[in-house]
Amino acid sequence: MPKKETDKYWDPVLETLPPKKMKDLQFKKFKRIVEWAYLHSKLYRRLYDDAGFKPEDLQRWEDISRVPIVQKEDYRQAQAKDPWPYGDSLCVPLDDVTEYHQTSGTTGQPVYQPDTWQDWEWWAETWAYILWAQGFRKSDRVFIPFGYNVAMASWASHYACEKVGCEVVPGGILNTEERLLKIKELKANAIMATPSYIIKMAETCKKKLNIDPRELNIKKILCAGEPGANIPLTKKRMEDAWNTKVYDNAMATEVGGWGFECTSQPGGLHVNEAFFLVELVDIDTGDPIEELHIPGKIVITTFDRYAQPCIRFDTKDISMWGKPCECGRTFRILKGGVHGRADHITKIKGVLFNPLSVEEVVRSTPELADEYLLEVKEEDAAEVLILKVEKRPEVSLSREALEHNLARQLRLKTNLAFRIEFEEYGTLLRPEVKVQRFKDLRLKKVRG
Ligand SMILES: [Zn+2]
């Protein structure tokens, strides 16, 4: 039956499945992909044999936590073997691969990502859940302001838009001003981009084109690729600048688009549990966490993607379970979305520190521009935290007063002292894609 614009769910059965039935479905799918990987992937067979695990050991739900966790580094090592470029991680004949992508490489050598045509249709289908939940419909004209290349996100969102029936405008090649003018000319009513670029576009629109972004009548913005849309004050800055709704999402090249915010904006992400098993595990012990509001590391299994399976993948991201959403979907909620990376959470002067907490303070200070840079380094054997910010030119408050307020707020939030340095307005980098605002320059990094 064709979908109607007013339909609430992309799949009304799966999105409202009672939790017990969902668990049964997940366990069946989990077993199936583990058996597939053990049979077809030398990487997984090696990993499981080394740990003394066999697929037939999976008898009940609790056995899932016995399955060895796979790391990004395992893919890298498997891909260093023949046949090039996917080596031991490929589960299908090389000729069946139709899509090549790769991870961004921000944490080392990129992981190559093969997909078959069936896998690629799976991408569009899983992303369609995201788009539908955020109100994307046939009547929308969606602008994607990036040049697509070997990265996954723009391609996946593009094809999903087509599947849902939206009209898609690929905005590659153009610079930021030209993209904004194209949005205006075509009356595009939705944008997909990283939070950094959404902020940069709004600034460029005001400063270079002398146009208030609110006049462009953007109805919704889909954000992905980095934190921002899950930080309430950053989200508010974006929503105010464009006078629109901004929706957070979570995806990874190796995993898929696994988490999304719905139009009810419950303060977190729905996990698409029909296609992914998301587990939270204790950062140190690896024990499963089922209780609400306890931070844990996100471990994900992708059920229905076959060329390079992703089974109990260590995302190194942190989150916590939250209360059910009022939209009616039974897909569970990760409160606050992805809180940051486990390997960025570190001890400074003996205090556990999450760099994202600084973003909340910067965004809640209206005198500051949106960009900032955070560094931790050693000076005379002592650890120093340095926050580089820009004061907005129209602000009359003195730097000293601003510095004082900021230092106080940061101390309250993090229990740490910061050195605050002011950069000239507009000189901190305004990046388009994934941005690394925290630099740990200490010789010996300390894990939390
Ligand atoms: Zn919801």
Tab-separated table of C-alpha atoms and ligand atoms in Angstrom:
chain	number	residue	atom	x	y	z
A	1	MET	CA	0.000	0.000	0.000
A	2	PRO	CA	1.494	3.396	-0.935
A	3	LYS	CA	2.395	5.624	1.974
A	4	LYS	CA	0.359	8.714	2.779
A	5	GLU	CA	1.950	11.988	3.894
A	6	THR	CA	-0.083	11.756	7.105
A	7	ASP	CA	1.139	8.278	8.057
A	8	LYS	CA	2.920	8.582	11.378
A	9	TYR	CA	5.389	5.714	11.019
A	10	TRP	CA	7.512	4.420	8.161
A	11	ASP	CA	6.703	0.910	9.419
A	12	PRO	CA	3.745	0.933	11.819
A	13	VAL	CA	4.295	-2.695	12.872
A	14	LEU	CA	8.026	-2.692	13.650
A	15	GLU	CA	8.093	0.788	15.205
A	16	THR	CA	5.412	-0.106	17.739
A	17	LEU	CA	6.358	-3.719	18.439
A	18	PRO	CA	5.972	-4.564	22.160
A	19	PRO	CA	9.394	-4.944	23.857
A	20	LYS	CA	9.111	-8.715	24.366
A	21	LYS	CA	8.338	-9.327	20.688
A	22	MET	CA	11.133	-6.956	19.688
A	23	LYS	CA	13.603	-8.932	21.796
A	24	ASP	CA	12.513	-12.194	20.136
A	25	LEU	CA	12.978	-10.653	16.697
A	26	GLN	CA	16.377	-9.216	17.675
A	27	PHE	CA	17.632	-12.516	19.056
A	28	LYS	CA	16.598	-14.356	15.887
A	29	LYS	CA	18.343	-11.761	13.698
A	30	PHE	CA	21.404	-11.706	15.960
A	31	LYS	CA	21.849	-15.498	15.671
A	32	ARG	CA	21.448	-15.314	11.906
A	33	ILE	CA	24.182	-12.701	11.382
A	34	VAL	CA	26.592	-14.426	13.809
A	35	GLU	CA	26.160	-17.705	11.899
A	36	TRP	CA	26.664	-15.905	8.588
A	37	ALA	CA	29.848	-14.186	9.765
A	38	TYR	CA	31.324	-17.363	11.292
A	39	LEU	CA	30.736	-19.203	8.032
A	40	HIS	CA	31.931	-16.500	5.606
A	41	SER	CA	34.354	-14.149	7.377
A	42	LYS	CA	37.882	-15.218	8.316
A	43	LEU	CA	38.013	-12.181	10.621
A	44	TYR	CA	35.045	-13.258	12.748
A	45	ARG	CA	35.981	-16.963	12.662
A	46	ARG	CA	39.456	-16.095	14.001
A	47	LEU	CA	38.022	-13.753	16.625
A	48	TYR	CA	35.488	-16.316	17.857
A	49	ASP	CA	37.830	-19.342	17.695
A	50	ASP	CA	40.460	-17.456	19.706
A	51	ALA	CA	37.833	-16.740	22.380
A	52	GLY	CA	36.481	-20.331	22.321
A	53	PHE	CA	33.065	-19.151	21.151
A	54	LYS	CA	30.845	-21.019	18.664
A	55	PRO	CA	27.564	-19.737	17.119
A	56	GLU	CA	25.715	-22.716	18.654
A	57	ASP	CA	26.635	-21.318	22.103
A	58	LEU	CA	23.924	-18.708	21.472
A	59	GLN	CA	20.950	-20.358	23.168
A	60	ARG	CA	19.274	-17.464	24.984
A	61	TRP	CA	19.359	-13.660	25.188
A	62	GLU	CA	21.942	-13.600	28.008
A	63	ASP	CA	24.435	-15.452	25.775
A	64	ILE	CA	24.793	-12.350	23.579
A	65	SER	CA	27.241	-10.829	26.052
A	66	ARG	CA	29.548	-13.866	25.563
A	67	VAL	CA	30.117	-12.960	21.908
A	68	PRO	CA	33.524	-11.268	21.553
A	69	ILE	CA	33.462	-7.532	20.838
A	70	VAL	CA	34.975	-6.384	17.535
A	71	GLN	CA	37.159	-3.262	17.344
A	72	LYS	CA	37.886	-0.912	14.465
A	73	GLU	CA	41.489	-2.147	14.651
A	74	ASP	CA	40.305	-5.733	13.926
A	75	TYR	CA	38.885	-4.525	10.592
A	76	ARG	CA	42.135	-2.704	9.803
A	77	GLN	CA	44.235	-5.803	10.442
A	78	ALA	CA	41.873	-8.048	8.464
A	79	GLN	CA	41.926	-5.600	5.556
A	80	ALA	CA	45.727	-5.666	5.413
A	81	LYS	CA	45.439	-9.257	4.113
A	82	ASP	CA	44.561	-10.451	0.578
A	83	PRO	CA	42.436	-9.921	-1.457
A	84	TRP	CA	42.871	-6.153	-1.577
A	85	PRO	CA	41.206	-3.989	-0.293
A	86	TYR	CA	38.806	-5.812	2.059
A	87	GLY	CA	40.942	-8.862	2.905
A	88	ASP	CA	39.570	-11.224	5.537
A	89	SER	CA	36.638	-9.014	6.513
A	90	LEU	CA	34.700	-9.546	3.263
A	91	CYS	CA	31.889	-12.129	3.409
A	92	VAL	CA	30.759	-12.123	-0.227
A	93	PRO	CA	32.555	-12.591	-3.587
A	94	LEU	CA	34.409	-9.369	-4.441
A	95	ASP	CA	32.399	-9.098	-7.681
A	96	ASP	CA	29.189	-8.746	-5.661
A	97	VAL	CA	30.400	-5.487	-4.051
A	98	THR	CA	28.726	-2.504	-5.728
A	99	GLU	CA	29.481	0.341	-3.262
A	100	TYR	CA	32.798	1.564	-1.879
A	101	HIS	CA	33.020	3.941	1.075
A	102	GLN	CA	35.461	4.453	3.907
A	103	THR	CA	35.554	5.825	7.433
A	104	SER	CA	36.814	9.366	7.947
A	105	GLY	CA	40.157	8.260	9.361
A	106	THR	CA	40.050	10.733	12.266
A	107	THR	CA	41.263	7.926	14.554
A	108	GLY	CA	43.818	6.345	12.215
A	109	GLN	CA	43.988	4.433	8.919
A	110	PRO	CA	40.471	4.510	7.379
A	111	VAL	CA	38.417	1.302	7.364
A	112	TYR	CA	37.220	0.348	3.874
A	113	GLN	CA	33.515	-0.330	3.671
A	114	PRO	CA	32.119	-2.686	1.032
A	115	ASP	CA	28.387	-3.022	0.412
A	116	THR	CA	26.448	-5.204	-2.024
A	117	TRP	CA	23.415	-3.798	-3.822
A	118	GLN	CA	21.233	-5.577	-1.244
A	119	ASP	CA	23.213	-3.856	1.542
A	120	TRP	CA	22.830	-0.537	-0.212
A	121	GLU	CA	19.052	-0.930	-0.438
A	122	TRP	CA	19.178	-1.743	3.269
A	123	TRP	CA	20.894	1.643	3.858
A	124	ALA	CA	18.088	3.495	2.098
A	125	GLU	CA	15.430	1.513	3.984
A	126	THR	CA	16.961	2.086	7.438
A	127	TRP	CA	17.508	5.792	6.713
A	128	ALA	CA	13.890	6.071	5.558
A	129	TYR	CA	12.831	5.412	9.185
A	130	ILE	CA	14.936	8.408	10.224
A	131	LEU	CA	13.589	10.747	7.570
A	132	TRP	CA	9.971	9.774	8.093
A	133	ALA	CA	10.249	10.240	11.873
A	134	GLN	CA	11.577	13.770	11.264
A	135	GLY	CA	8.739	14.701	8.928
A	136	PHE	CA	10.477	14.316	5.557
A	137	ARG	CA	7.806	13.721	2.901
A	138	LYS	CA	7.286	13.744	-0.884
A	139	SER	CA	6.517	17.452	-0.811
A	140	ASP	CA	9.994	18.360	0.517
A	141	ARG	CA	12.935	19.726	-1.456
A	142	VAL	CA	16.077	18.754	0.462
A	143	PHE	CA	19.429	20.500	0.055
A	144	ILE	CA	22.609	18.543	0.886
A	145	PRO	CA	25.418	21.132	1.100
A	146	PHE	CA	28.403	18.807	0.631
A	147	GLY	CA	30.501	17.453	-2.218
A	148	TYR	CA	29.931	13.718	-1.945
A	149	ASN	CA	33.047	11.573	-1.976
A	150	VAL	CA	34.200	8.372	-0.288
A	151	ALA	CA	32.355	9.234	2.939
A	152	MET	CA	29.051	7.461	3.475
A	153	ALA	CA	26.672	9.991	5.006
A	154	SER	CA	25.656	12.178	2.059
A	155	TRP	CA	25.192	9.234	-0.299
A	156	ALA	CA	23.085	7.312	2.215
A	157	SER	CA	20.881	10.279	3.066
A	158	HIS	CA	20.536	11.154	-0.631
A	159	TYR	CA	19.259	7.698	-1.599
A	160	ALA	CA	16.976	7.544	1.431
A	161	CYS	CA	15.429	10.885	0.428
A	162	GLU	CA	14.708	9.430	-2.993
A	163	LYS	CA	13.166	6.338	-1.413
A	164	VAL	CA	10.872	8.471	0.741
A	165	GLY	CA	10.014	10.552	-2.329
A	166	CYS	CA	11.701	13.877	-1.497
A	167	GLU	CA	13.331	15.948	-4.221
A	168	VAL	CA	17.076	16.125	-3.542
A	169	VAL	CA	19.434	18.967	-4.470
A	170	PRO	CA	23.117	17.953	-4.220
A	171	GLY	CA	25.067	21.085	-3.303
A	172	GLY	CA	28.651	19.962	-3.970
A	173	ILE	CA	31.267	22.125	-5.752
A	174	LEU	CA	29.534	25.357	-4.694
A	175	ASN	CA	30.979	27.473	-1.887
A	176	THR	CA	28.913	28.390	1.162
A	177	GLU	CA	27.512	31.647	-0.273
A	178	GLU	CA	26.566	29.926	-3.529
A	179	ARG	CA	24.884	27.114	-1.616
A	180	LEU	CA	22.802	29.597	0.367
A	181	LEU	CA	21.789	31.408	-2.803
A	182	LYS	CA	20.826	28.078	-4.397
A	183	ILE	CA	18.651	27.267	-1.373
A	184	LYS	CA	16.978	30.662	-1.773
A	185	GLU	CA	16.576	30.343	-5.536
A	186	LEU	CA	15.062	26.843	-5.414
A	187	LYS	CA	13.079	27.437	-2.211
A	188	ALA	CA	14.578	24.276	-0.714
A	189	ASN	CA	12.829	23.647	2.604
A	190	ALA	CA	15.140	21.172	4.356
A	191	ILE	CA	18.895	20.811	4.897
A	192	MET	CA	21.119	17.939	5.989
A	193	ALA	CA	24.551	18.766	7.398
A	194	THR	CA	26.875	18.660	10.381
A	195	PRO	CA	26.045	21.054	13.259
A	196	SER	CA	29.305	22.953	12.611
A	197	TYR	CA	28.305	23.615	9.041
A	198	ILE	CA	24.742	24.587	9.921
A	199	ILE	CA	26.213	27.222	12.274
A	200	LYS	CA	28.732	28.359	9.665
A	201	MET	CA	25.978	28.657	7.018
A	202	ALA	CA	23.875	30.832	9.322
A	203	GLU	CA	26.861	33.120	10.035
A	204	THR	CA	27.771	33.389	6.337
A	205	CYS	CA	24.168	34.121	5.414
A	206	LYS	CA	24.029	37.070	7.826
A	207	LYS	CA	27.541	38.438	7.330
A	208	LYS	CA	28.318	37.863	3.650
A	209	LEU	CA	24.871	37.889	2.032
A	210	ASN	CA	23.139	40.192	4.469
A	211	ILE	CA	20.196	37.770	4.558
A	212	ASP	CA	18.547	36.590	7.753
A	213	PRO	CA	18.586	32.758	7.490
A	214	ARG	CA	15.092	32.729	9.006
A	215	GLU	CA	13.804	34.277	5.767
A	216	LEU	CA	14.800	31.139	3.853
A	217	ASN	CA	11.840	29.245	5.369
A	218	ILE	CA	13.708	26.046	6.166
A	219	LYS	CA	11.219	23.641	7.748
A	220	LYS	CA	13.654	21.112	9.210
A	221	ILE	CA	17.365	20.417	9.501
A	222	LEU	CA	18.807	16.942	9.870
A	223	CYS	CA	22.127	16.956	11.713
A	224	ALA	CA	24.626	14.103	11.851
A	225	GLY	CA	28.338	13.427	11.885
A	226	GLU	CA	29.368	15.101	15.134
A	227	PRO	CA	27.911	16.183	18.499
A	228	GLY	CA	25.909	19.404	18.613
A	229	ALA	CA	22.267	18.673	17.865
A	230	ASN	CA	22.154	16.657	21.119
A	231	ILE	CA	23.515	19.531	23.223
A	232	PRO	CA	20.404	21.534	24.180
A	233	LEU	CA	22.003	24.988	23.889
A	234	THR	CA	23.772	24.268	20.605
A	235	LYS	CA	20.519	22.909	19.227
A	236	LYS	CA	18.694	26.027	20.416
A	237	ARG	CA	21.270	28.296	18.746
A	238	MET	CA	20.756	26.465	15.463
A	239	GLU	CA	16.959	26.393	15.790
A	240	ASP	CA	16.843	30.105	16.638
A	241	ALA	CA	19.220	31.094	13.828
A	242	TRP	CA	17.133	29.286	11.195
A	243	ASN	CA	13.747	29.454	12.951
A	244	THR	CA	13.267	25.756	12.394
A	245	LYS	CA	13.478	22.315	14.010
A	246	VAL	CA	16.866	20.620	14.218
A	247	TYR	CA	17.032	16.842	14.586
A	248	ASP	CA	19.921	14.800	15.904
A	249	ASN	CA	20.989	11.465	14.443
A	250	ALA	CA	23.641	8.844	14.999
A	251	MET	CA	25.369	6.836	12.323
A	252	ALA	CA	28.708	5.211	11.601
A	253	THR	CA	30.092	3.880	8.335
A	254	GLU	CA	30.750	0.401	9.764
A	255	VAL	CA	27.351	0.269	11.498
A	256	GLY	CA	24.672	2.212	9.614
A	257	GLY	CA	22.215	4.963	10.589
A	258	TRP	CA	21.179	3.459	13.890
A	259	GLY	CA	19.739	6.300	16.005
A	260	PHE	CA	17.375	9.188	15.341
A	261	GLU	CA	15.410	11.909	17.045
A	262	CYS	CA	11.687	12.043	16.228
A	263	THR	CA	9.478	15.136	15.946
A	264	SER	CA	8.467	14.737	19.620
A	265	GLN	CA	12.091	15.672	20.445
A	266	PRO	CA	12.263	13.549	23.625
A	267	GLY	CA	15.748	14.789	24.550
A	268	GLY	CA	17.426	11.777	23.052
A	269	LEU	CA	17.680	9.337	20.180
A	270	HIS	CA	15.436	6.421	19.289
A	271	VAL	CA	17.430	3.287	18.548
A	272	ASN	CA	16.170	1.593	15.387
A	273	GLU	CA	15.843	-1.725	17.185
A	274	ALA	CA	14.319	-3.550	14.222
A	275	PHE	CA	17.666	-3.331	12.418
A	276	PHE	CA	20.251	-2.822	15.158
A	277	LEU	CA	21.025	-4.225	18.564
A	278	VAL	CA	22.357	-1.402	20.712
A	279	GLU	CA	23.864	-2.528	24.016
A	280	LEU	CA	25.238	-0.305	26.748
A	281	VAL	CA	28.115	-1.874	28.647
A	282	ASP	CA	30.123	-0.793	31.663
A	283	ILE	CA	33.244	1.056	30.447
A	284	ASP	CA	35.594	-0.966	32.657
A	285	THR	CA	33.940	-4.364	33.185
A	286	GLY	CA	31.927	-4.732	29.940
A	287	ASP	CA	28.859	-5.843	31.943
A	288	PRO	CA	25.497	-5.004	30.287
A	289	ILE	CA	23.638	-1.933	31.593
A	290	GLU	CA	19.829	-2.104	31.415
A	291	GLU	CA	18.951	0.505	34.097
A	292	LEU	CA	18.031	4.076	33.138
A	293	HIS	CA	20.428	7.034	33.498
A	294	ILE	CA	23.664	5.059	34.006
A	295	PRO	CA	26.406	5.954	31.500
A	296	GLY	CA	27.854	3.108	29.462
A	297	LYS	CA	29.730	2.406	26.272
A	298	ILE	CA	27.635	1.782	23.145
A	299	VAL	CA	28.188	-1.610	21.483
A	300	ILE	CA	26.234	-2.183	18.266
A	301	THR	CA	25.254	-5.104	16.069
A	302	THR	CA	23.901	-4.532	12.576
A	303	PHE	CA	21.513	-7.368	11.724
A	304	ASP	CA	20.872	-7.304	8.002
A	305	ARG	CA	24.015	-6.074	6.254
A	306	TYR	CA	26.078	-8.902	4.827
A	307	ALA	CA	29.198	-7.882	2.855
A	308	GLN	CA	31.125	-6.783	5.953
A	309	PRO	CA	29.110	-7.683	9.041
A	310	CYS	CA	29.261	-5.558	12.153
A	311	ILE	CA	28.676	-7.685	15.250
A	312	ARG	CA	29.112	-6.267	18.750
A	313	PHE	CA	31.169	-3.365	17.418
A	314	ASP	CA	32.857	-1.183	20.026
A	315	THR	CA	31.773	2.345	19.009
A	316	LYS	CA	33.693	3.898	21.937
A	317	ASP	CA	30.729	6.285	22.307
A	318	ILE	CA	29.021	6.927	25.631
A	319	SER	CA	25.294	7.229	26.378
A	320	MET	CA	22.565	6.155	28.818
A	321	TRP	CA	19.060	4.695	28.562
A	322	GLY	CA	16.150	7.109	28.988
A	323	LYS	CA	12.380	6.923	29.440
A	324	PRO	CA	10.080	5.889	26.538
A	325	CYS	CA	9.098	8.590	24.039
A	326	GLU	CA	5.563	9.929	23.787
A	327	CYS	CA	5.490	9.534	19.972
A	328	GLY	CA	4.297	5.939	20.340
A	329	ARG	CA	7.416	4.272	18.967
A	330	THR	CA	8.563	1.475	21.227
A	331	PHE	CA	12.161	1.845	19.964
A	332	ARG	CA	14.122	2.664	23.127
A	333	ILE	CA	15.574	6.120	23.835
A	334	LEU	CA	19.216	6.998	24.475
A	335	LYS	CA	18.922	10.038	26.714
A	336	GLY	CA	21.008	12.971	25.486
A	337	GLY	CA	22.075	11.060	22.350
A	338	VAL	CA	25.787	10.296	22.160
A	339	HIS	CA	27.509	12.032	25.091
A	340	GLY	CA	31.021	11.830	23.734
A	341	ARG	CA	33.703	9.285	23.130
A	342	ALA	CA	35.013	6.990	25.835
A	343	ASP	CA	38.556	7.704	24.664
A	344	HIS	CA	37.989	11.480	24.995
A	345	ILE	CA	36.746	11.180	28.560
A	346	THR	CA	39.920	11.590	30.519
A	347	LYS	CA	41.292	12.448	33.925
A	348	ILE	CA	42.727	15.923	34.340
A	349	LYS	CA	44.339	16.732	37.675
A	350	GLY	CA	42.640	13.557	38.913
A	351	VAL	CA	39.148	14.776	37.943
A	352	LEU	CA	37.059	12.871	35.356
A	353	PHE	CA	36.477	15.259	32.469
A	354	ASN	CA	34.151	15.113	29.414
A	355	PRO	CA	35.099	17.791	26.826
A	356	LEU	CA	31.457	18.114	25.709
A	357	SER	CA	30.582	19.763	29.036
A	358	VAL	CA	32.632	22.792	27.907
A	359	GLU	CA	30.511	23.143	24.785
A	360	GLU	CA	27.407	23.568	26.946
A	361	VAL	CA	29.067	26.466	28.793
A	362	VAL	CA	30.324	28.161	25.604
A	363	ARG	CA	26.927	27.869	23.919
A	364	SER	CA	25.138	29.251	26.967
A	365	THR	CA	27.297	32.397	26.893
A	366	PRO	CA	25.641	34.776	24.404
A	367	GLU	CA	28.669	37.118	24.342
A	368	LEU	CA	30.760	34.389	22.675
A	369	ALA	CA	30.845	33.309	19.025
A	370	ASP	CA	30.024	29.675	18.276
A	371	GLU	CA	33.517	28.339	17.683
A	372	TYR	CA	35.968	27.358	20.397
A	373	LEU	CA	39.056	25.234	20.874
A	374	LEU	CA	39.994	23.267	23.949
A	375	GLU	CA	43.487	22.041	24.775
A	376	VAL	CA	45.054	20.220	27.649
A	377	LYS	CA	48.829	20.228	27.954
A	378	GLU	CA	51.669	20.109	30.417
A	379	GLU	CA	53.503	23.244	31.534
A	380	ASP	CA	56.256	22.911	34.145
A	381	ALA	CA	54.991	19.405	34.965
A	382	ALA	CA	51.474	20.723	35.711
A	383	GLU	CA	48.384	20.038	33.598
A	384	VAL	CA	46.784	23.139	32.110
A	385	LEU	CA	43.370	23.379	30.461
A	386	ILE	CA	43.157	26.122	27.858
A	387	LEU	CA	39.909	27.310	26.310
A	388	LYS	CA	40.217	29.540	23.234
A	389	VAL	CA	37.101	31.559	22.462
A	390	GLU	CA	35.993	34.539	20.384
A	391	LYS	CA	34.084	37.492	21.800
A	392	ARG	CA	31.339	38.765	19.514
A	393	PRO	CA	32.337	42.206	18.186
A	394	GLU	CA	29.045	43.887	19.155
A	395	VAL	CA	29.411	42.898	22.831
A	396	SER	CA	30.367	45.770	25.142
A	397	LEU	CA	31.190	43.627	28.202
A	398	SER	CA	34.948	43.773	28.912
A	399	ARG	CA	37.148	40.770	28.274
A	400	GLU	CA	38.080	40.665	31.969
A	401	ALA	CA	34.445	40.466	33.088
A	402	LEU	CA	33.648	37.859	30.468
A	403	GLU	CA	36.719	35.831	31.423
A	404	HIS	CA	35.722	35.947	35.070
A	405	ASN	CA	32.136	34.768	34.376
A	406	LEU	CA	33.295	32.043	32.056
A	407	ALA	CA	35.943	30.683	34.431
A	408	ARG	CA	33.365	30.565	37.208
A	409	GLN	CA	30.809	28.677	35.119
A	410	LEU	CA	33.431	26.227	33.870
A	411	ARG	CA	34.600	25.521	37.392
A	412	LEU	CA	31.032	24.865	38.525
A	413	LYS	CA	30.405	22.527	35.606
A	414	THR	CA	33.674	20.582	35.601
A	415	ASN	CA	35.398	21.175	38.976
A	416	LEU	CA	38.465	22.290	37.018
A	417	ALA	CA	40.268	25.589	36.493
A	418	PHE	CA	40.647	26.841	32.927
A	419	ARG	CA	42.941	29.384	31.323
A	420	ILE	CA	40.823	31.425	28.947
A	421	GLU	CA	42.359	32.940	25.838
A	422	PHE	CA	40.526	35.309	23.516
A	423	GLU	CA	41.128	34.988	19.790
A	424	GLU	CA	40.182	37.701	17.295
A	425	TYR	CA	36.580	37.295	16.126
A	426	GLY	CA	36.379	35.052	13.053
A	427	THR	CA	39.887	33.562	13.342
A	428	LEU	CA	39.079	30.162	14.870
A	429	LEU	CA	38.545	27.622	12.120
A	430	ARG	CA	34.938	27.233	10.836
A	431	PRO	CA	35.040	23.667	9.562
A	432	GLU	CA	32.598	22.050	7.135
A	433	VAL	CA	32.902	18.454	8.185
A	434	LYS	CA	33.860	16.554	11.303
A	435	VAL	CA	35.532	18.865	13.741
A	436	GLN	CA	37.922	18.067	16.549
A	437	ARG	CA	37.569	20.822	19.157
A	438	PHE	CA	39.456	19.018	21.919
A	439	LYS	CA	43.202	18.479	21.709
A	440	ASP	CA	44.956	16.393	24.328
A	441	LEU	CA	48.588	17.461	23.971
A	442	ARG	CA	49.885	15.699	27.081
A	443	LEU	CA	52.727	13.232	26.541
A	444	LYS	CA	51.034	10.580	28.628
A	445	LYS	CA	47.278	10.508	28.213
A	446	VAL	CA	45.222	9.415	31.204
A	447	ARG	CA	42.174	7.204	30.681
A	448	GLY	CA	39.163	7.754	32.928
B	1	ZN	ZN	9.682	9.517	19.577
